[in-house]
Amino acid sequence: MARLTAPALRRGLDILELLIDQDEGLRVPEITQHLGLPRATTHELVNTLADRGYVTISKETGRVAMGLGALRLGAGYERGLDLATVGRECAGEVARECGETVQVVVRDGGFAVFVVRIDSKYSVRLVSQVGSRLPASCTAGGKALLSALPARELDELFPDDKALRQMTSHSISTRKRLLSEIETARERGWAEEFCESNDHAACVAAPVHDRLGDCVAAMSISVPTPRWGDAEKEHYVELVLGGAKAMAQRLGASVAS
């Protein structure tokens, strides 16, 4: 019954969520097509959001993009989220040691959401953004987060092979393989991916626990494949485990030395 309430609010939120990953924005007809809304309704909602500052409408192109109001909402959330602050500090320390892209992700259902990103020092680097939402099965950070879930929750998220979304030809395509990799990650305390979310990147990640022992995030190191090898991987695993441990300690977790 709750899903039937406040339809205008739901549609407005649908528009904002659609625009999150659209760097150049969308025109009203494109929003209408994506969401299946009447064009007049879309116009009304977009204009209301623009009036409140949550979106902007380009006079030249008519494209609708996220506005400062949305940024203020995110900033308000972040101020109360120690995870982002602590994650940025710890990821920065790891990035200074390895020079590669270091990220912190949290789980949203079957997806990994990037809440912290520290750029590589190299000119050839990976492209991702804070707020990006990728299938957890395609990322090392996502697998690290999934490794903390009980079998029942994994069954709900991935009941069959069709539940797995693929981003490259290397992405996990079967539930059997996913569960096997999750179990491996659980046993050794870290996860990995090779060209599964990006054809030219490899990544290792470790889970981050809070003071209650719950897995609240994962830290990852992503590297372009030309700079990847067995020796480098071993070093990155050591660094990401140390970074995740440091982050857990700052979140109040009791971590064995």
Short mmCIF file of C-alpha atoms in Angstrom, two decimals, residues 82-219:
data_model
loop_
_atom_site.label_atom_id
_atom_site.label_comp_id
_atom_site.label_asym_id
_atom_site.label_seq_id
_atom_site.Cartn_x
_atom_site.Cartn_y
_atom_site.Cartn_z
CA ASP A 82 31.78 9.33 9.60
CA LEU A 83 32.29 6.58 7.05
CA ALA A 84 32.97 9.00 4.20
CA THR A 85 35.31 11.20 6.23
CA VAL A 86 37.27 8.31 7.68
CA GLY A 87 37.27 6.53 4.34
CA ARG A 88 38.71 9.55 2.57
CA GLU A 89 41.50 9.85 5.12
CA CYS A 90 42.44 6.17 5.02
CA ALA A 91 42.09 5.84 1.24
CA GLY A 92 44.32 8.90 0.87
CA GLU A 93 47.03 7.26 2.95
CA VAL A 94 46.89 4.09 0.85
CA ALA A 95 46.90 6.11 -2.39
CA ARG A 96 50.04 7.95 -1.31
CA GLU A 97 51.76 4.59 -0.83
CA CYS A 98 50.72 2.93 -4.08
CA GLY A 99 50.01 5.87 -6.41
CA GLU A 100 46.96 4.11 -7.83
CA THR A 101 43.23 4.80 -7.62
CA VAL A 102 41.84 3.93 -4.18
CA GLN A 103 38.11 3.77 -3.53
CA VAL A 104 35.66 3.04 -0.74
CA VAL A 105 32.34 1.42 -1.60
CA VAL A 106 29.18 0.56 0.29
CA ARG A 107 26.47 -1.92 -0.66
CA ASP A 108 23.03 -1.04 -1.94
CA GLY A 109 21.28 -4.37 -2.45
CA GLY A 110 23.14 -6.13 -5.24
CA PHE A 111 25.14 -3.04 -6.15
CA ALA A 112 28.35 -1.40 -4.96
CA VAL A 113 28.16 2.39 -4.57
CA PHE A 114 31.35 4.47 -4.60
CA VAL A 115 31.46 6.92 -1.67
CA VAL A 116 35.18 7.81 -1.79
CA ARG A 117 37.64 8.01 -4.67
CA ILE A 118 41.29 9.09 -4.52
CA ASP A 119 42.82 9.53 -7.97
CA SER A 120 45.94 7.82 -9.24
CA LYS A 121 49.07 9.94 -9.60
CA TYR A 122 49.60 8.58 -13.12
CA SER A 123 48.39 10.17 -16.35
CA VAL A 124 46.79 6.86 -17.38
CA ARG A 125 44.11 6.37 -14.76
CA LEU A 126 40.68 4.83 -14.32
CA VAL A 127 37.45 6.74 -14.73
CA SER A 128 34.87 6.37 -11.97
CA GLN A 129 32.94 8.81 -9.84
CA VAL A 130 31.68 9.14 -6.31
CA GLY A 131 28.07 8.07 -6.49
CA SER A 132 28.63 5.54 -9.28
CA ARG A 133 26.61 2.37 -8.75
CA LEU A 134 27.92 -0.88 -10.26
CA PRO A 135 26.81 -4.51 -9.97
CA ALA A 136 28.54 -5.89 -6.87
CA SER A 137 29.36 -9.14 -8.67
CA CYS A 138 31.52 -7.21 -11.18
CA THR A 139 33.74 -5.41 -8.68
CA ALA A 140 36.31 -6.48 -6.11
CA GLY A 141 34.76 -4.10 -3.57
CA GLY A 142 31.33 -5.52 -4.25
CA LYS A 143 32.55 -9.08 -3.79
CA ALA A 144 34.22 -8.10 -0.51
CA LEU A 145 30.90 -6.70 0.69
CA LEU A 146 28.98 -9.78 -0.49
CA SER A 147 31.41 -12.03 1.38
CA ALA A 148 29.96 -10.68 4.65
CA LEU A 149 26.41 -11.79 3.81
CA PRO A 150 24.80 -15.04 4.99
CA ALA A 151 23.67 -17.60 2.44
CA ARG A 152 20.02 -16.58 2.80
CA GLU A 153 20.68 -12.99 1.72
CA LEU A 154 22.88 -14.11 -1.16
CA ASP A 155 20.09 -16.40 -2.34
CA GLU A 156 17.65 -13.48 -2.28
CA LEU A 157 20.00 -11.20 -4.23
CA PHE A 158 21.14 -13.83 -6.73
CA PRO A 159 18.50 -16.56 -6.98
CA ASP A 160 19.73 -17.65 -10.42
CA ASP A 161 22.13 -16.81 -13.25
CA LYS A 162 19.68 -14.28 -14.70
CA ALA A 163 20.15 -12.07 -11.62
CA LEU A 164 23.79 -11.43 -12.58
CA ARG A 165 24.47 -8.29 -14.61
CA GLN A 166 27.51 -8.32 -16.89
CA MET A 167 29.68 -5.32 -17.73
CA THR A 168 32.39 -7.03 -19.78
CA SER A 169 33.01 -10.45 -21.30
CA HIS A 170 34.97 -11.29 -18.12
CA SER A 171 32.09 -10.51 -15.74
CA ILE A 172 30.76 -13.36 -13.62
CA SER A 173 27.83 -14.92 -15.45
CA THR A 174 26.86 -17.86 -13.23
CA ARG A 175 25.65 -18.03 -9.66
CA LYS A 176 27.96 -21.00 -9.04
CA ARG A 177 31.07 -19.02 -9.92
CA LEU A 178 29.91 -16.01 -7.90
CA LEU A 179 29.34 -18.08 -4.77
CA SER A 180 32.73 -19.75 -5.24
CA GLU A 181 34.51 -16.39 -5.47
CA ILE A 182 32.59 -15.03 -2.49
CA GLU A 183 33.64 -18.05 -0.43
CA THR A 184 37.26 -17.56 -1.49
CA ALA A 185 37.09 -13.90 -0.52
CA ARG A 186 35.55 -14.83 2.83
CA GLU A 187 38.29 -17.35 3.58
CA ARG A 188 41.29 -15.16 2.70
CA GLY A 189 39.86 -11.80 3.76
CA TRP A 190 40.08 -10.01 0.41
CA ALA A 191 38.51 -10.09 -3.05
CA GLU A 192 39.72 -9.44 -6.58
CA GLU A 193 38.53 -8.82 -10.11
CA PHE A 194 40.28 -8.78 -13.46
CA CYS A 195 38.63 -6.84 -16.29
CA GLU A 196 35.17 -7.65 -14.92
CA SER A 197 33.83 -4.09 -14.64
CA ASN A 198 36.33 -2.49 -17.01
CA ASP A 199 38.13 -4.22 -19.87
CA HIS A 200 41.39 -2.52 -18.92
CA ALA A 201 41.46 -2.68 -15.12
CA ALA A 202 42.24 -5.06 -12.28
CA CYS A 203 41.34 -4.54 -8.65
CA VAL A 204 41.72 -5.93 -5.13
CA ALA A 205 39.54 -5.05 -2.14
CA ALA A 206 39.09 -5.78 1.55
CA PRO A 207 36.01 -5.44 3.78
CA VAL A 208 35.80 -2.77 6.48
CA HIS A 209 34.03 -3.55 9.77
CA ASP A 210 32.64 -1.14 12.35
CA ARG A 211 32.72 -1.30 16.16
CA LEU A 212 29.81 -3.78 16.14
CA GLY A 213 31.66 -6.09 13.79
CA ASP A 214 29.36 -5.38 10.87
CA CYS A 215 30.81 -5.02 7.36
CA VAL A 216 29.93 -1.42 6.48
CA ALA A 217 32.21 -0.79 3.50
CA ALA A 218 35.07 -2.11 1.40
CA MET A 219 38.29 -0.43 0.32
#
